[in-house]
PDB file of C-alpha atoms in Angstrom:
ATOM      1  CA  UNK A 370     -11.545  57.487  31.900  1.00  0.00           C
ATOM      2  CA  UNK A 371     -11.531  56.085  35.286  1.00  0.00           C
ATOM      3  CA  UNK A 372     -13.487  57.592  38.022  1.00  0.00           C
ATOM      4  CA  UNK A 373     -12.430  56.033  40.577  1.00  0.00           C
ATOM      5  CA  UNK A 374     -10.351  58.662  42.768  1.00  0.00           C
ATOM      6  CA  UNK A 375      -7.545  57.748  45.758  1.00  0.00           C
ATOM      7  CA  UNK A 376      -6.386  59.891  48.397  1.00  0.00           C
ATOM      8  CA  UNK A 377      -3.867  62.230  46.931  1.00  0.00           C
ATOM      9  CA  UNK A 378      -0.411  62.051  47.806  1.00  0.00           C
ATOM     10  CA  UNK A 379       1.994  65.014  48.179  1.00  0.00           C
ATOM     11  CA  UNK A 380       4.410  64.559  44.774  1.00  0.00           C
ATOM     12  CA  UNK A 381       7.290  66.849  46.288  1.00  0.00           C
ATOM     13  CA  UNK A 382       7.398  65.491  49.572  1.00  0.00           C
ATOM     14  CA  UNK A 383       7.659  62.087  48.079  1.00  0.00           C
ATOM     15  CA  UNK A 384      10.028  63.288  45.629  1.00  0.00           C
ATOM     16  CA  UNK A 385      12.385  64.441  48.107  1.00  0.00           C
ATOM     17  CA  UNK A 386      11.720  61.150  50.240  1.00  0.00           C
ATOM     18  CA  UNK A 387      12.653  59.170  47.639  1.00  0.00           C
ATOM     19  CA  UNK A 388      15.900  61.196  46.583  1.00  0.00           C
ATOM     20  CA  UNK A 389      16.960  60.999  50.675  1.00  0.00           C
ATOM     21  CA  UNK A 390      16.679  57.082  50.352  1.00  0.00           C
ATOM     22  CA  UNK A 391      18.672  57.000  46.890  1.00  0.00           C
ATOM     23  CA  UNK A 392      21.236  59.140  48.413  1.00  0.00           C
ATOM     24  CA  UNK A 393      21.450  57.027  51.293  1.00  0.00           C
ATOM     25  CA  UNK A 394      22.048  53.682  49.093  1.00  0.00           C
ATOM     26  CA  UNK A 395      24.309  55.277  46.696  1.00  0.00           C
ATOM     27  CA  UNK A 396      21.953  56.883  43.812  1.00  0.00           C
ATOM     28  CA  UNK A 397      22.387  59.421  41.778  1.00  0.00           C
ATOM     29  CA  UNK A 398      19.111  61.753  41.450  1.00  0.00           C
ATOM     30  CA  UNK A 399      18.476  62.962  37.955  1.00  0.00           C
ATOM     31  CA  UNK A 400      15.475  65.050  37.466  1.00  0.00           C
ATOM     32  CA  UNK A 401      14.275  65.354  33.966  1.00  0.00           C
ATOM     33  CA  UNK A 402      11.566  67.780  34.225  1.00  0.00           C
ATOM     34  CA  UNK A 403       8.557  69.297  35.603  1.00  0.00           C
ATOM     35  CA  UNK A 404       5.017  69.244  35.549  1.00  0.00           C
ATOM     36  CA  UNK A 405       2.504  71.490  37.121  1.00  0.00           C
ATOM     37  CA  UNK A 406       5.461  72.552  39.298  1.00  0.00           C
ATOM     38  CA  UNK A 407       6.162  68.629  40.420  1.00  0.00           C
ATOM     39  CA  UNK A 408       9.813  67.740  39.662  1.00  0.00           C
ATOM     40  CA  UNK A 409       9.869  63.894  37.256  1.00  0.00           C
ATOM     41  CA  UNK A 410      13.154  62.361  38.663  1.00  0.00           C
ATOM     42  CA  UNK A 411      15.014  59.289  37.862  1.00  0.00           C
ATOM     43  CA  UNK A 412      17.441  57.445  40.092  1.00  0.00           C
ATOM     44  CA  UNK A 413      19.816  56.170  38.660  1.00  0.00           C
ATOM     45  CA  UNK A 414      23.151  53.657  40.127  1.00  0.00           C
ATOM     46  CA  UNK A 415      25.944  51.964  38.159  1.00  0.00           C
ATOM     47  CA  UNK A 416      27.864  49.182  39.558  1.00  0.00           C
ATOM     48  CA  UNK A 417      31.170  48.300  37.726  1.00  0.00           C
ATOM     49  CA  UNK A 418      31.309  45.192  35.901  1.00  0.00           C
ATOM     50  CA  UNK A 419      29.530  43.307  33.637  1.00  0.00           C
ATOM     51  CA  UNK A 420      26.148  43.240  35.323  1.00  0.00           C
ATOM     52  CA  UNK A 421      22.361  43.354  34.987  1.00  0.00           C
ATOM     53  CA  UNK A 422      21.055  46.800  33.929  1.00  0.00           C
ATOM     54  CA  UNK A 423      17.522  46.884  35.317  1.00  0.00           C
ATOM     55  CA  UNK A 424      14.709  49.129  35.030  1.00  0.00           C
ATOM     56  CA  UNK A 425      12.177  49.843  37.137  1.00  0.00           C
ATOM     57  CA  UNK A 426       9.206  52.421  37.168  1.00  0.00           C
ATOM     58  CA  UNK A 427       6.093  53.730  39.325  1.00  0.00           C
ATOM     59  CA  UNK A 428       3.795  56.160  39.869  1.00  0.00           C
ATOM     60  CA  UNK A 429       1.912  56.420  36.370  1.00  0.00           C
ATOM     61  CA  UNK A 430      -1.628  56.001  37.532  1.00  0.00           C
ATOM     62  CA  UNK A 431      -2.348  58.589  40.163  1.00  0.00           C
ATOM     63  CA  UNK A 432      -4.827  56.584  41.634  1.00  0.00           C
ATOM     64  CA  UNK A 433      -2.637  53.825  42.382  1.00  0.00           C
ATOM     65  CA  UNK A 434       0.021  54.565  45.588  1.00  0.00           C
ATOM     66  CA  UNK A 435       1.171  51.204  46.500  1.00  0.00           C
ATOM     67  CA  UNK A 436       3.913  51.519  43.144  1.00  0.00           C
ATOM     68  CA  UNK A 437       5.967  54.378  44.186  1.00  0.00           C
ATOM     69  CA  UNK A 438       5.471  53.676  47.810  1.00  0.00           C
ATOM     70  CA  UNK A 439       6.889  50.537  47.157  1.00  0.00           C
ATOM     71  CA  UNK A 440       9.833  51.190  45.518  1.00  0.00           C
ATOM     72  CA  UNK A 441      10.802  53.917  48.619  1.00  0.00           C
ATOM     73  CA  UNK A 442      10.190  51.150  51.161  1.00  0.00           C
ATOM     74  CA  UNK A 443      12.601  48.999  49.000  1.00  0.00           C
ATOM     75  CA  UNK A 444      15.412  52.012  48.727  1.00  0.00           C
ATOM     76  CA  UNK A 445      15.390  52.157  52.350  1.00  0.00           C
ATOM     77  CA  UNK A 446      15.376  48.792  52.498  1.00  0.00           C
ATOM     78  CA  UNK A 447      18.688  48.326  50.624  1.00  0.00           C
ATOM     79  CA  UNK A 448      16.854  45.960  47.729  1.00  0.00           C
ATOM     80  CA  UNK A 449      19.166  47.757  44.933  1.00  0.00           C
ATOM     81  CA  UNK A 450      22.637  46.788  46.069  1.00  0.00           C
ATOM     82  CA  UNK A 451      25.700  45.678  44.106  1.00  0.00           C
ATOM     83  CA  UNK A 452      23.846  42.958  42.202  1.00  0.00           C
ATOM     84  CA  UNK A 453      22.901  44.965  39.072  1.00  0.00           C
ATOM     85  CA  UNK A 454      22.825  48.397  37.729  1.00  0.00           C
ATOM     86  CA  UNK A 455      19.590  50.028  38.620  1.00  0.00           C
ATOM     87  CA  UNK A 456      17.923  53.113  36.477  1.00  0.00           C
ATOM     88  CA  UNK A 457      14.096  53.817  38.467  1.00  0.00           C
ATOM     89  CA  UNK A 458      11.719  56.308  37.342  1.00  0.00           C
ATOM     90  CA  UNK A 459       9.288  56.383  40.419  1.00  0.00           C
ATOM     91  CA  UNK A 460       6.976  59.260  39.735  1.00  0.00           C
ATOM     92  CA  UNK A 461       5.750  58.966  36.429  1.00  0.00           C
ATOM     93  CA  UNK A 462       2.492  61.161  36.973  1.00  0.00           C
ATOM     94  CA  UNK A 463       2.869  63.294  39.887  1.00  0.00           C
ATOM     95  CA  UNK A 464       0.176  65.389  38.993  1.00  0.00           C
ATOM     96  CA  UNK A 465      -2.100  62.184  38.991  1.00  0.00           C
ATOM     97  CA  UNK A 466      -0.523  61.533  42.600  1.00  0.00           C
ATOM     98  CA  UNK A 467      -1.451  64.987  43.771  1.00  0.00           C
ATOM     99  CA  UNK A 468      -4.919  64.768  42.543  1.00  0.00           C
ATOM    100  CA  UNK A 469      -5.519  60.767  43.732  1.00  0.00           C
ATOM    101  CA  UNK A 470      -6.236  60.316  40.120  1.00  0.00           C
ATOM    102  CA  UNK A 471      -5.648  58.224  37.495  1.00  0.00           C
ATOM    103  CA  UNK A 472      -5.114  60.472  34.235  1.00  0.00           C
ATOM    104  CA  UNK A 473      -2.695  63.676  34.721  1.00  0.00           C
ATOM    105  CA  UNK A 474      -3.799  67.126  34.812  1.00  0.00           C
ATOM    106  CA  UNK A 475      -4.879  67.270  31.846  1.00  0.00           C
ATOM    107  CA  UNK A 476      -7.129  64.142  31.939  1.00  0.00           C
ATOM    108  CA  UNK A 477      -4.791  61.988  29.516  1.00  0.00           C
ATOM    109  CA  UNK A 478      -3.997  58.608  30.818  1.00  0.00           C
ATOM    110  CA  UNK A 479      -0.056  58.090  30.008  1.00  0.00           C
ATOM    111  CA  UNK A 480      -0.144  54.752  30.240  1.00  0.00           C
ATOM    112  CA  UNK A 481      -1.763  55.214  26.664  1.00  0.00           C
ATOM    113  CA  UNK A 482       0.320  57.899  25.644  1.00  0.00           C
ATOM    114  CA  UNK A 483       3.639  56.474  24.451  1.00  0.00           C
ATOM    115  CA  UNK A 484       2.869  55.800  20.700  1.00  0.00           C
ATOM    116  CA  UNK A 485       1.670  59.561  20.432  1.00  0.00           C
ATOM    117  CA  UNK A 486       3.748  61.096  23.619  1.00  0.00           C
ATOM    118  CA  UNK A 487       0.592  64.130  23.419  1.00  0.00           C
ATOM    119  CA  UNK A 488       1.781  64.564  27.124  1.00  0.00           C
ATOM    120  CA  UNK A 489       4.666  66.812  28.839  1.00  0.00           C
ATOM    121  CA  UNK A 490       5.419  63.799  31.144  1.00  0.00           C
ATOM    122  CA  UNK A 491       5.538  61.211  28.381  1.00  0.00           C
ATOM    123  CA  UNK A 492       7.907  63.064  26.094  1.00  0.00           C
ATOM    124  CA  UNK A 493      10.135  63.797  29.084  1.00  0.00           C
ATOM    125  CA  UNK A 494      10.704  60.572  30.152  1.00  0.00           C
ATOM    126  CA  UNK A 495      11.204  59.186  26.940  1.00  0.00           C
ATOM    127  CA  UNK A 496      13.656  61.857  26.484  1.00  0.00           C
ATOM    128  CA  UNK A 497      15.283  60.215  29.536  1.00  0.00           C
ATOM    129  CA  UNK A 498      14.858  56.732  28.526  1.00  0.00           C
ATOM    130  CA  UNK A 499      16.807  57.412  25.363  1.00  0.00           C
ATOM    131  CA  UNK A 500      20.137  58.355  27.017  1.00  0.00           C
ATOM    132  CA  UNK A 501      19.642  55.219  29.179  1.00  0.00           C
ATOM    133  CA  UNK A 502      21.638  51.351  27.677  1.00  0.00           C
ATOM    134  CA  UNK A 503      19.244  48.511  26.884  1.00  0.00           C
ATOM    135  CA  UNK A 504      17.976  47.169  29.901  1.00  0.00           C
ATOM    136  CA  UNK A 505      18.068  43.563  30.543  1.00  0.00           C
ATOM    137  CA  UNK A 506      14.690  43.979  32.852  1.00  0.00           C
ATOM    138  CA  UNK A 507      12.473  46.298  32.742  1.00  0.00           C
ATOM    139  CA  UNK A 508       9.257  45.849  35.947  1.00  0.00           C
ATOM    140  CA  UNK A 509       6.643  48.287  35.866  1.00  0.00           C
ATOM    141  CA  UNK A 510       4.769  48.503  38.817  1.00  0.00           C
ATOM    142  CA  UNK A 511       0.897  49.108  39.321  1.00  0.00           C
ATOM    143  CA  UNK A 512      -2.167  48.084  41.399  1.00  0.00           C
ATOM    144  CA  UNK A 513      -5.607  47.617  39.651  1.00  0.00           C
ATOM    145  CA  UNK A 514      -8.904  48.546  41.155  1.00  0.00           C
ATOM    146  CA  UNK A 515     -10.780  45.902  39.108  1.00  0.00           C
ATOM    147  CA  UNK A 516      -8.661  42.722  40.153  1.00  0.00           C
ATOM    148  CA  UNK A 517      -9.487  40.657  42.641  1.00  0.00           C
ATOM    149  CA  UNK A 518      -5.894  39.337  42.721  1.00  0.00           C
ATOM    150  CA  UNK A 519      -2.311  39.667  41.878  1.00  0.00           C
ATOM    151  CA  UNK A 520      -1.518  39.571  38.005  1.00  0.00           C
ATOM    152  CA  UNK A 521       1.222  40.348  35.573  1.00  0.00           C
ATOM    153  CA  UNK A 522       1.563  41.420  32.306  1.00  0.00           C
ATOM    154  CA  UNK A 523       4.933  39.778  30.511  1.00  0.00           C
ATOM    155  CA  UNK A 524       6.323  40.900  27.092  1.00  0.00           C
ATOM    156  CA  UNK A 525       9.187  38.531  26.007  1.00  0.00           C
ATOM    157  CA  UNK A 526       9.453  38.709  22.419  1.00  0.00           C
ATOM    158  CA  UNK A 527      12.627  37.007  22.190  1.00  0.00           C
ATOM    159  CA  UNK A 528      11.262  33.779  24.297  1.00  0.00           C
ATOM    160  CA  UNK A 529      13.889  34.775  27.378  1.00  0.00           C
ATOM    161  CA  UNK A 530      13.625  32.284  30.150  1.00  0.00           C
ATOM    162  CA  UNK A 531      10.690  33.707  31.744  1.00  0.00           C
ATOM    163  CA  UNK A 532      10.423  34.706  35.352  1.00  0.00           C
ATOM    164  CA  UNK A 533       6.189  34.988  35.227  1.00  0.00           C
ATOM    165  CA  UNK A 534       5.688  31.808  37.593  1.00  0.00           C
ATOM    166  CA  UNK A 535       8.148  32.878  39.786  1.00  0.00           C
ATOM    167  CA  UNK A 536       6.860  36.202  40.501  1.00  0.00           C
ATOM    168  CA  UNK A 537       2.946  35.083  41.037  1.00  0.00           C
ATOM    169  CA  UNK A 538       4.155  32.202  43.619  1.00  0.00           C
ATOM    170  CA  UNK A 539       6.050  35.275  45.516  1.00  0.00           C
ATOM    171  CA  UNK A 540       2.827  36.978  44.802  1.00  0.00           C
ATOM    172  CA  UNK A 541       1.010  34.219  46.113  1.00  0.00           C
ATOM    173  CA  UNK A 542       2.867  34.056  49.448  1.00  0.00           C
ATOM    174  CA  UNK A 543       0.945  37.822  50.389  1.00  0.00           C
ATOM    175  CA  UNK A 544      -2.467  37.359  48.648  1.00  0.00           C
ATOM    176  CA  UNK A 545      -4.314  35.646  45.860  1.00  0.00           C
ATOM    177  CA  UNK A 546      -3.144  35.322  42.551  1.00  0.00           C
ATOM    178  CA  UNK A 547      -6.621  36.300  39.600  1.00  0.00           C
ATOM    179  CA  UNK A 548      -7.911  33.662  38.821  1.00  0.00           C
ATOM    180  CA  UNK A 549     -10.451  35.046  35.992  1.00  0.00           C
ATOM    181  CA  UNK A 550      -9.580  33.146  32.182  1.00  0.00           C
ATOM    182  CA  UNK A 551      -9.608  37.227  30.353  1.00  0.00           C
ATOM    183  CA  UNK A 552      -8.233  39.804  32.681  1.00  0.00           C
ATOM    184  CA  UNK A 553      -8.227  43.613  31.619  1.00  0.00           C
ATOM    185  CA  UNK A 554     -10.206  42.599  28.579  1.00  0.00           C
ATOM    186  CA  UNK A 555      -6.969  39.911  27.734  1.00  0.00           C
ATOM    187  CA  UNK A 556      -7.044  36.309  27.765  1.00  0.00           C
ATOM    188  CA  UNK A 557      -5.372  34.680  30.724  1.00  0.00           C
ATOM    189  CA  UNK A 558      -2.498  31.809  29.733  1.00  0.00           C
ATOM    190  CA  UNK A 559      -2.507  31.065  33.139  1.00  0.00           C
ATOM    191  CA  UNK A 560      -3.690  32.046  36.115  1.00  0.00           C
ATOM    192  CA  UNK A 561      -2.346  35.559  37.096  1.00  0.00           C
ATOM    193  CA  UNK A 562      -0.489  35.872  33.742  1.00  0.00           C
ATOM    194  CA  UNK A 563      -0.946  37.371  30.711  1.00  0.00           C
ATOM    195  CA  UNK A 564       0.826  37.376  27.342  1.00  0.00           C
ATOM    196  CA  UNK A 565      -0.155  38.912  24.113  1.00  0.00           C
ATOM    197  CA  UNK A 566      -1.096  36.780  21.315  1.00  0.00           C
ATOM    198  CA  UNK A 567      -0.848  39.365  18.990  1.00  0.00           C
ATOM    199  CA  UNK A 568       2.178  41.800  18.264  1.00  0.00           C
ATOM    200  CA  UNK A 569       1.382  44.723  20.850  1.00  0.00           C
ATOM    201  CA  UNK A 570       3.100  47.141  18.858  1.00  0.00           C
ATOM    202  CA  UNK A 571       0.280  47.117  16.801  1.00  0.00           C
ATOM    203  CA  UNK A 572      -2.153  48.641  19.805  1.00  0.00           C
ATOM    204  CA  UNK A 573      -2.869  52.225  18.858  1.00  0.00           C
ATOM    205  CA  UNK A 574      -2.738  53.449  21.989  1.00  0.00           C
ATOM    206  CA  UNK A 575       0.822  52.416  23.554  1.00  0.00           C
ATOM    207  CA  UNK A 576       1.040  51.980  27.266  1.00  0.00           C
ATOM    208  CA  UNK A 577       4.797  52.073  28.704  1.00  0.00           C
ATOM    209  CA  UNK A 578       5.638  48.632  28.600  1.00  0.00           C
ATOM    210  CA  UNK A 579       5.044  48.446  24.932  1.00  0.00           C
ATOM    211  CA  UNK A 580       7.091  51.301  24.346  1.00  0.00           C
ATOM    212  CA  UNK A 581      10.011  49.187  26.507  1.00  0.00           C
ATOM    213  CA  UNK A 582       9.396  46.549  24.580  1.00  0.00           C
ATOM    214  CA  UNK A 583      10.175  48.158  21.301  1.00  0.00           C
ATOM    215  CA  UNK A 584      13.031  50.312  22.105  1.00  0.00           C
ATOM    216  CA  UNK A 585      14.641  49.252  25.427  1.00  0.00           C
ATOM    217  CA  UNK A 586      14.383  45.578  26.693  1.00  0.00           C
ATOM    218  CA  UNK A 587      13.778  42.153  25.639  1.00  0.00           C
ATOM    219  CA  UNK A 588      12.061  41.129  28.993  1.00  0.00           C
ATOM    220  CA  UNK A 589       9.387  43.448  30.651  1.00  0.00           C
ATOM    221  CA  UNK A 590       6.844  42.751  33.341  1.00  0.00           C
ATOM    222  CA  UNK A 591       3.742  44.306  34.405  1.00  0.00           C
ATOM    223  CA  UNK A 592       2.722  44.224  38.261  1.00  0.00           C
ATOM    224  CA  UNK A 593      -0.456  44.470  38.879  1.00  0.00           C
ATOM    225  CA  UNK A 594      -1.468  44.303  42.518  1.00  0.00           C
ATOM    226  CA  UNK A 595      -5.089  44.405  43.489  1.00  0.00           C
ATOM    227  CA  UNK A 596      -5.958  47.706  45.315  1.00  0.00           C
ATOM    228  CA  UNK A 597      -8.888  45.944  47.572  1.00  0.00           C
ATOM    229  CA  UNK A 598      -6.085  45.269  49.932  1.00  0.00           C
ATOM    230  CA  UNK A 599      -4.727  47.755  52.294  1.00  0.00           C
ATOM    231  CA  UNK A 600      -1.812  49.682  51.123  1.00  0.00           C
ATOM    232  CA  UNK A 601       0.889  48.294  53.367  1.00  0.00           C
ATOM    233  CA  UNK A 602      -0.596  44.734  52.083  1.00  0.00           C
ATOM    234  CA  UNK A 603       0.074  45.888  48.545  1.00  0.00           C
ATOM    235  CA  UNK A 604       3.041  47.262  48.896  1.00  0.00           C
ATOM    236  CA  UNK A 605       4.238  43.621  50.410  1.00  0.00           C
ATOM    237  CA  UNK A 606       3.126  42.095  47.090  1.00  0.00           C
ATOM    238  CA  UNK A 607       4.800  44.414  45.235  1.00  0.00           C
ATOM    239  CA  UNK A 608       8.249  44.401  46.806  1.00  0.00           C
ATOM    240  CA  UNK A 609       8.027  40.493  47.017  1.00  0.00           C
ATOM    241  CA  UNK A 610       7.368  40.176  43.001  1.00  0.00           C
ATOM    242  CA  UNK A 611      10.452  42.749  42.296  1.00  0.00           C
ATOM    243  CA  UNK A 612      12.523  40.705  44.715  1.00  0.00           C
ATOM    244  CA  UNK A 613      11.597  37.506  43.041  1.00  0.00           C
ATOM    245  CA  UNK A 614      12.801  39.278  39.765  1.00  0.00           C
ATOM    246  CA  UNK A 615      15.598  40.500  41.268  1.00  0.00           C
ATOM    247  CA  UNK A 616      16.562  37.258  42.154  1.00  0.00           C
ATOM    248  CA  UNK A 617      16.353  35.276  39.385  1.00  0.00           C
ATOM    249  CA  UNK A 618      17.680  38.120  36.798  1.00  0.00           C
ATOM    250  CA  UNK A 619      20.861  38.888  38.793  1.00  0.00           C
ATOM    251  CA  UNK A 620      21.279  34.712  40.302  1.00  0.00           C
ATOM    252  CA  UNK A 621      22.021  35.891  43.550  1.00  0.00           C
TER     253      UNK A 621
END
């Protein structure tokens, strides 16, 4: 368990920031439950046509406040327009986020939890996730407390163009890219990128991505920025790597 605890964040008040700002650019809110009286929402926004259905998520760690942050500044920034159809899940642990700590209430760490689904939060969401289409992107965003640079994690099990070089050299225009060979215990192909060598699925402990990966997407990237910068620095890195994805997913 990590002990390493961030300044709590206020789960409702971001909750109902973040509905405001999908309001504003067209969303439709769609809460799918509640935990430790914090509402889990999903935002959800179809364009007609035959276009990118992308998924994006936030907020699992409670320690780690650039993600959802992020994804608000992007919402008011009108990043999900007409280019795709977006589905967002931006407060995956609000309990975490109202405690400045990684694991939930309960101590669990969900990002570990969706083989098992022991938590409310996890079975809720993948509840959700299961009325949702196949997703031709999924991006989950995080920040690591370890790193001392930007990294991703990339499951393409169908060898889909990938978009991993792309997203560190947007990466690289707000900070440094990791540079260590094994990051988070995993071998590094290159810098800032991982990919499994093995099948993930057979991890006993399933974070979210995996769980994408088996049910939802053929493309799926972890975002890792490095929480030694300051959070409007890391929320930078973040919204340049989605817009990078966004970019080369939807060719706009």
């Amino acid at each position: 368990m990590s002990t390493v605890k961030a300044p709590p964040l206020n789960p409702t008040a971001l909750a109902a920031a973040l509905a405001a700002a999908g309001a504003a650019a067209g969303f439709r809110l769609e809460p799918y439950g509640e935990v430790e009286g914090y509402p889990l929402i999903a935002l959800t926004k179809r364009t007609a046509g035959r276009w990118p259905r992308i998924y994006l998520s936030a907020g699992m760690h409670g320690d780690e406040p650039a993600p959802p942050m992020a994804l608000l500044a992007m919402l008011r920034a009108g990043v999900f327009d007409t280019r795709a159809t977006w589905f967002i899940c931006p407060l995956l642990n609000p309990s975490g986020l109202a405690r400045g700590t990684r694991e939930n209430h309960e101590g669990r760490d969900l990002n570990r939890d969706y083989k098992d689904q022991h938590s409310a939060e996890t079975r809720a969401h993948i509840a959700w996730l299961q009325r949702q289409p196949h997703f031709d992107l999924a991006l989950c965003l995080h920040e690591d407390w370890e790193s001392q640079g930007f990294y991703l994690y990339e499951l393409n099990p169908n060898d889909r163009p990938t978009l991993a070089p792309a997203l560190v050299a947007a990466a690289a225009t707000e900070c440094t890219i990791e540079s260590a060979s094994v990051i988070d215990g995993r071998e590094a192909v290159e810098p800032g990128i991982i990919r499994p060598i093995h099948d993930p699925r057979l991890r006993d402990n399933w974070p979210e991505a995996i769980y994408l990966r088996n049910y939802h997407t053929t493309l799926n990237y972890t975002l890792e920025s490095p929480t030694r910068l300051p959070l409007e620095k890391r929320i930078r890195v973040l919204h340049g790597t989605v817009a990078a994805a966004l970019k080369l997913i939807t060719r706009a």
